[in-house]
Amino acid sequence: FRSMYPGPFKCRQGDMQMLVLQGDGERIGKLVERTLTTPSKGAIEYRPLGSRVILLYGYNLVSSATPPWDRYGAVEEMLASFWVPLWAGAGRNGDFEAKRLCMTVPFILVDNPMSLVTGREVYGFAKALGRFTKSGEGLRIDGYGGNFDSTTVAKWHRLIEITPAGDRAEA
C-alpha cells in the first residue's frame, strides 16, 4: 500500500477552468510581504501586479512518469489553486524597480490524500484537503482546517462557491 509516488508526474484527461477574480489589494500585499519578501531578507522584493487573482480549478488524472511507478496506475484529482501575479524586483533610491513578472501559488486544495501528501510533504506545496461538490454547472469547494487555538476544533469550511451568472447569452 502506497500513499505517494515519485515525480515527475504525467497529468492527462484534464478539464480545468480559470477565473480572474477581484481580490483585496491590501490583504494580497500583506500575504506577499509575509510569505515572499520578508523570508528573502532583502535579497529580492515582490509586489502584487494589482488586486486581481486567478482561480484555477478542475480535474486531472495523475500518474508517476518515473519507472517502475509509471506502471502502477493513476489517481483522480480535483484541485483548486489561487495564483497571484507579481513583480519581482528590488528597491532603488526609495522606489521599487520591477525586474521580472512571476506568479505565486499560495493556496492549493486537493480532494485525495495521495495528492495532498506528495504535493505538501515531498514538494513543499501549500496544499490542503478539499471537498468538491458539483451541482449542475456550479461548484462548491470546502476546505478542512481552521484557525487553531485551545478552544477550536478543525472541521470543513465553505471556501468557494461558483455559480453560473444566468442566461448564457447574458453571462
PDB file of C-alpha atoms in Angstrom:
ATOM      1  CA  PHE A   1       0.000   0.000   0.000  1.00  0.00           C
ATOM      2  CA  ARG A   2       1.464   3.350  -1.065  1.00  0.00           C
ATOM      3  CA  SER A   3       0.462   6.829  -0.020  1.00  0.00           C
ATOM      4  CA  MET A   4       2.628   8.645  -2.604  1.00  0.00           C
ATOM      5  CA  TYR A   5       4.602   8.178  -5.804  1.00  0.00           C
ATOM      6  CA  PRO A   6       7.743   9.952  -7.021  1.00  0.00           C
ATOM      7  CA  GLY A   7       7.679  12.662  -9.688  1.00  0.00           C
ATOM      8  CA  PRO A   8       7.843  13.860 -12.275  1.00  0.00           C
ATOM      9  CA  PHE A   9       4.147  13.356 -12.919  1.00  0.00           C
ATOM     10  CA  LYS A  10       2.011  12.998 -16.011  1.00  0.00           C
ATOM     11  CA  CYS A  11      -1.403  14.690 -15.978  1.00  0.00           C
ATOM     12  CA  ARG A  12      -3.993  13.737 -18.557  1.00  0.00           C
ATOM     13  CA  GLN A  13      -7.722  13.979 -19.212  1.00  0.00           C
ATOM     14  CA  GLY A  14      -7.590  17.408 -17.594  1.00  0.00           C
ATOM     15  CA  ASP A  15     -10.677  19.559 -17.522  1.00  0.00           C
ATOM     16  CA  MET A  16      -9.649  22.859 -15.969  1.00  0.00           C
ATOM     17  CA  GLN A  17     -11.397  26.222 -15.671  1.00  0.00           C
ATOM     18  CA  MET A  18      -9.773  29.577 -14.921  1.00  0.00           C
ATOM     19  CA  LEU A  19     -11.431  32.623 -13.385  1.00  0.00           C
ATOM     20  CA  VAL A  20      -9.891  36.052 -12.849  1.00  0.00           C
ATOM     21  CA  LEU A  21     -11.221  37.412  -9.558  1.00  0.00           C
ATOM     22  CA  GLN A  22     -11.132  40.784  -7.846  1.00  0.00           C
ATOM     23  CA  GLY A  23      -9.244  40.474  -4.565  1.00  0.00           C
ATOM     24  CA  ASP A  24      -8.428  42.739  -1.647  1.00  0.00           C
ATOM     25  CA  GLY A  25      -5.235  44.506  -2.731  1.00  0.00           C
ATOM     26  CA  GLU A  26      -4.135  45.332   0.811  1.00  0.00           C
ATOM     27  CA  ARG A  27      -4.542  41.747   2.054  1.00  0.00           C
ATOM     28  CA  ILE A  28      -2.809  40.363  -1.045  1.00  0.00           C
ATOM     29  CA  GLY A  29       0.094  42.772  -0.459  1.00  0.00           C
ATOM     30  CA  LYS A  30       0.412  41.661   3.175  1.00  0.00           C
ATOM     31  CA  LEU A  31       0.369  37.989   2.144  1.00  0.00           C
ATOM     32  CA  VAL A  32       3.110  38.570  -0.440  1.00  0.00           C
ATOM     33  CA  GLU A  33       5.198  40.545   2.047  1.00  0.00           C
ATOM     34  CA  ARG A  34       4.842  37.878   4.770  1.00  0.00           C
ATOM     35  CA  THR A  35       5.417  34.811   2.593  1.00  0.00           C
ATOM     36  CA  LEU A  36       7.912  36.013  -0.032  1.00  0.00           C
ATOM     37  CA  THR A  37       9.609  39.359   0.591  1.00  0.00           C
ATOM     38  CA  THR A  38      10.325  39.018   4.337  1.00  0.00           C
ATOM     39  CA  PRO A  39      11.816  35.486   4.052  1.00  0.00           C
ATOM     40  CA  SER A  40      14.199  36.712   1.305  1.00  0.00           C
ATOM     41  CA  LYS A  41      15.813  39.078   3.871  1.00  0.00           C
ATOM     42  CA  GLY A  42      16.255  41.863   1.341  1.00  0.00           C
ATOM     43  CA  ALA A  43      17.660  39.729  -1.478  1.00  0.00           C
ATOM     44  CA  ILE A  44      14.543  40.361  -3.565  1.00  0.00           C
ATOM     45  CA  GLU A  45      11.230  42.173  -3.178  1.00  0.00           C
ATOM     46  CA  TYR A  46       7.871  41.078  -4.500  1.00  0.00           C
ATOM     47  CA  ARG A  47       4.901  43.306  -5.245  1.00  0.00           C
ATOM     48  CA  PRO A  48       1.452  42.239  -6.425  1.00  0.00           C
ATOM     49  CA  LEU A  49       0.701  43.230 -10.006  1.00  0.00           C
ATOM     50  CA  GLY A  50      -2.670  44.507  -8.795  1.00  0.00           C
ATOM     51  CA  SER A  51      -5.661  43.335  -6.828  1.00  0.00           C
ATOM     52  CA  ARG A  52      -6.695  40.514  -9.165  1.00  0.00           C
ATOM     53  CA  VAL A  53      -6.017  36.838  -8.527  1.00  0.00           C
ATOM     54  CA  ILE A  54      -6.581  33.755 -10.653  1.00  0.00           C
ATOM     55  CA  LEU A  55      -8.581  30.732  -9.512  1.00  0.00           C
ATOM     56  CA  LEU A  56      -7.700  27.585 -11.454  1.00  0.00           C
ATOM     57  CA  TYR A  57      -9.895  24.574 -10.713  1.00  0.00           C
ATOM     58  CA  GLY A  58     -10.832  21.257 -12.232  1.00  0.00           C
ATOM     59  CA  TYR A  59      -9.965  17.616 -12.780  1.00  0.00           C
ATOM     60  CA  ASN A  60      -6.779  15.710 -13.675  1.00  0.00           C
ATOM     61  CA  LEU A  61      -5.783  12.073 -13.898  1.00  0.00           C
ATOM     62  CA  VAL A  62      -2.276  11.967 -12.400  1.00  0.00           C
ATOM     63  CA  SER A  63       0.374   9.241 -12.596  1.00  0.00           C
ATOM     64  CA  SER A  64       4.097   8.986 -11.995  1.00  0.00           C
ATOM     65  CA  ALA A  65       6.363   9.229 -15.045  1.00  0.00           C
ATOM     66  CA  THR A  66       9.231   7.536 -13.156  1.00  0.00           C
ATOM     67  CA  PRO A  67       9.861   3.802 -13.797  1.00  0.00           C
ATOM     68  CA  PRO A  68       8.706   1.441 -12.350  1.00  0.00           C
ATOM     69  CA  TRP A  69       5.961   3.599 -10.754  1.00  0.00           C
ATOM     70  CA  ASP A  70       4.787   4.680 -14.217  1.00  0.00           C
ATOM     71  CA  ARG A  71       3.141   1.230 -14.464  1.00  0.00           C
ATOM     72  CA  TYR A  72       1.342   1.472 -11.093  1.00  0.00           C
ATOM     73  CA  GLY A  73      -1.810   3.241 -12.206  1.00  0.00           C
ATOM     74  CA  ALA A  74      -3.120   6.729 -11.616  1.00  0.00           C
ATOM     75  CA  VAL A  75      -5.096   8.817  -9.155  1.00  0.00           C
ATOM     76  CA  GLU A  76      -8.048  11.070  -9.938  1.00  0.00           C
ATOM     77  CA  GLU A  77      -7.595  14.573  -8.589  1.00  0.00           C
ATOM     78  CA  MET A  78      -9.859  17.562  -8.211  1.00  0.00           C
ATOM     79  CA  LEU A  79      -7.912  20.686  -7.396  1.00  0.00           C
ATOM     80  CA  ALA A  80      -8.357  24.384  -6.878  1.00  0.00           C
ATOM     81  CA  SER A  81      -5.409  26.769  -6.765  1.00  0.00           C
ATOM     82  CA  PHE A  82      -5.070  30.507  -6.365  1.00  0.00           C
ATOM     83  CA  TRP A  83      -2.417  32.268  -8.443  1.00  0.00           C
ATOM     84  CA  VAL A  84      -1.182  35.775  -7.656  1.00  0.00           C
ATOM     85  CA  PRO A  85       0.645  37.704 -10.423  1.00  0.00           C
ATOM     86  CA  LEU A  86       3.700  39.517  -9.038  1.00  0.00           C
ATOM     87  CA  TRP A  87       6.547  41.787  -9.904  1.00  0.00           C
ATOM     88  CA  ALA A  88       9.921  40.612  -8.602  1.00  0.00           C
ATOM     89  CA  GLY A  89      12.489  43.342  -8.197  1.00  0.00           C
ATOM     90  CA  ALA A  90      14.423  45.494  -5.781  1.00  0.00           C
ATOM     91  CA  GLY A  91      14.308  48.835  -4.066  1.00  0.00           C
ATOM     92  CA  ARG A  92      16.377  51.536  -5.736  1.00  0.00           C
ATOM     93  CA  ASN A  93      16.652  55.107  -4.404  1.00  0.00           C
ATOM     94  CA  GLY A  94      13.417  54.718  -2.443  1.00  0.00           C
ATOM     95  CA  ASP A  95      11.485  53.334  -5.416  1.00  0.00           C
ATOM     96  CA  PHE A  96      10.660  49.789  -6.482  1.00  0.00           C
ATOM     97  CA  GLU A  97      12.321  48.610  -9.691  1.00  0.00           C
ATOM     98  CA  ALA A  98      10.481  45.661 -11.258  1.00  0.00           C
ATOM     99  CA  LYS A  99      12.819  43.156 -12.914  1.00  0.00           C
ATOM    100  CA  ARG A 100      10.511  40.307 -13.934  1.00  0.00           C
ATOM    101  CA  LEU A 101       6.908  39.175 -13.897  1.00  0.00           C
ATOM    102  CA  CYS A 102       6.185  35.986 -11.960  1.00  0.00           C
ATOM    103  CA  MET A 103       3.396  34.129 -10.150  1.00  0.00           C
ATOM    104  CA  THR A 104       2.990  32.646  -6.703  1.00  0.00           C
ATOM    105  CA  VAL A 105       0.530  29.936  -5.707  1.00  0.00           C
ATOM    106  CA  PRO A 106      -0.177  30.463  -2.009  1.00  0.00           C
ATOM    107  CA  PHE A 107      -3.122  28.055  -1.729  1.00  0.00           C
ATOM    108  CA  ILE A 108      -3.942  24.689  -3.315  1.00  0.00           C
ATOM    109  CA  LEU A 109      -6.844  22.411  -2.369  1.00  0.00           C
ATOM    110  CA  VAL A 110      -6.950  18.764  -3.493  1.00  0.00           C
ATOM    111  CA  ASP A 111      -9.502  16.058  -2.826  1.00  0.00           C
ATOM    112  CA  ASN A 112      -7.375  12.971  -2.283  1.00  0.00           C
ATOM    113  CA  PRO A 113      -4.715  12.029   0.273  1.00  0.00           C
ATOM    114  CA  MET A 114      -2.084  10.927  -2.265  1.00  0.00           C
ATOM    115  CA  SER A 115      -2.011  14.332  -3.961  1.00  0.00           C
ATOM    116  CA  LEU A 116      -2.069  16.068  -0.588  1.00  0.00           C
ATOM    117  CA  VAL A 117       0.812  14.074   0.916  1.00  0.00           C
ATOM    118  CA  THR A 118       3.015  14.073  -2.178  1.00  0.00           C
ATOM    119  CA  GLY A 119       2.496  17.732  -3.000  1.00  0.00           C
ATOM    120  CA  ARG A 120       2.803  19.075   0.518  1.00  0.00           C
ATOM    121  CA  GLU A 121       5.231  16.745   2.285  1.00  0.00           C
ATOM    122  CA  VAL A 122       7.527  15.858  -0.631  1.00  0.00           C
ATOM    123  CA  TYR A 123       7.460  19.025  -2.760  1.00  0.00           C
ATOM    124  CA  GLY A 124       6.505  21.664  -0.173  1.00  0.00           C
ATOM    125  CA  PHE A 125       3.416  22.992  -1.975  1.00  0.00           C
ATOM    126  CA  ALA A 126       0.836  24.837   0.151  1.00  0.00           C
ATOM    127  CA  LYS A 127      -1.749  22.067  -0.195  1.00  0.00           C
ATOM    128  CA  ALA A 128      -4.766  21.372   1.991  1.00  0.00           C
ATOM    129  CA  LEU A 129      -7.559  18.823   1.820  1.00  0.00           C
ATOM    130  CA  GLY A 130     -10.610  19.979  -0.129  1.00  0.00           C
ATOM    131  CA  ARG A 131     -14.074  18.642  -0.818  1.00  0.00           C
ATOM    132  CA  PHE A 132     -15.571  19.453  -4.240  1.00  0.00           C
ATOM    133  CA  THR A 133     -19.354  19.269  -4.715  1.00  0.00           C
ATOM    134  CA  LYS A 134     -20.775  19.774  -8.218  1.00  0.00           C
ATOM    135  CA  SER A 135     -24.333  20.966  -8.725  1.00  0.00           C
ATOM    136  CA  GLY A 136     -25.269  21.346 -12.390  1.00  0.00           C
ATOM    137  CA  GLU A 137     -22.750  23.899 -13.704  1.00  0.00           C
ATOM    138  CA  GLY A 138     -21.958  25.117 -10.194  1.00  0.00           C
ATOM    139  CA  LEU A 139     -19.228  24.024  -7.821  1.00  0.00           C
ATOM    140  CA  ARG A 140     -18.780  24.321  -4.068  1.00  0.00           C
ATOM    141  CA  ILE A 141     -15.324  23.870  -2.548  1.00  0.00           C
ATOM    142  CA  ASP A 142     -14.904  23.217   1.168  1.00  0.00           C
ATOM    143  CA  GLY A 143     -11.550  23.137   2.934  1.00  0.00           C
ATOM    144  CA  TYR A 144     -10.609  21.178   6.035  1.00  0.00           C
ATOM    145  CA  GLY A 145      -8.891  23.005   8.870  1.00  0.00           C
ATOM    146  CA  GLY A 146      -9.395  26.211  10.770  1.00  0.00           C
ATOM    147  CA  ASN A 147      -7.818  28.944  12.811  1.00  0.00           C
ATOM    148  CA  PHE A 148      -6.438  26.986  15.714  1.00  0.00           C
ATOM    149  CA  ASP A 149      -6.425  27.927  19.352  1.00  0.00           C
ATOM    150  CA  SER A 150      -7.147  25.974  22.525  1.00  0.00           C
ATOM    151  CA  THR A 151     -10.938  26.197  22.058  1.00  0.00           C
ATOM    152  CA  THR A 152     -11.405  25.338  18.354  1.00  0.00           C
ATOM    153  CA  VAL A 153     -11.726  22.055  16.507  1.00  0.00           C
ATOM    154  CA  ALA A 154     -10.741  21.516  12.869  1.00  0.00           C
ATOM    155  CA  LYS A 155     -13.692  20.979  10.530  1.00  0.00           C
ATOM    156  CA  TRP A 156     -14.925  21.535   6.982  1.00  0.00           C
ATOM    157  CA  HIS A 157     -15.426  25.182   5.973  1.00  0.00           C
ATOM    158  CA  ARG A 158     -17.092  26.511   2.820  1.00  0.00           C
ATOM    159  CA  LEU A 159     -14.392  28.423   0.957  1.00  0.00           C
ATOM    160  CA  ILE A 160     -15.603  28.899  -2.603  1.00  0.00           C
ATOM    161  CA  GLU A 161     -18.956  28.688  -4.346  1.00  0.00           C
ATOM    162  CA  ILE A 162     -19.088  29.080  -8.115  1.00  0.00           C
ATOM    163  CA  THR A 163     -22.481  29.511  -9.767  1.00  0.00           C
ATOM    164  CA  PRO A 164     -23.465  30.383 -13.347  1.00  0.00           C
ATOM    165  CA  ALA A 165     -24.115  34.082 -13.943  1.00  0.00           C
ATOM    166  CA  GLY A 166     -27.526  33.380 -15.503  1.00  0.00           C
ATOM    167  CA  ASP A 167     -28.565  33.017 -19.094  1.00  0.00           C
ATOM    168  CA  ARG A 168     -25.504  32.048 -21.176  1.00  0.00           C
ATOM    169  CA  ALA A 169     -26.225  34.844 -23.655  1.00  0.00           C
ATOM    170  CA  GLU A 170     -26.056  37.363 -20.800  1.00  0.00           C
ATOM    171  CA  ALA A 171     -23.137  35.730 -18.949  1.00  0.00           C
TER     172      ALA A 171
END
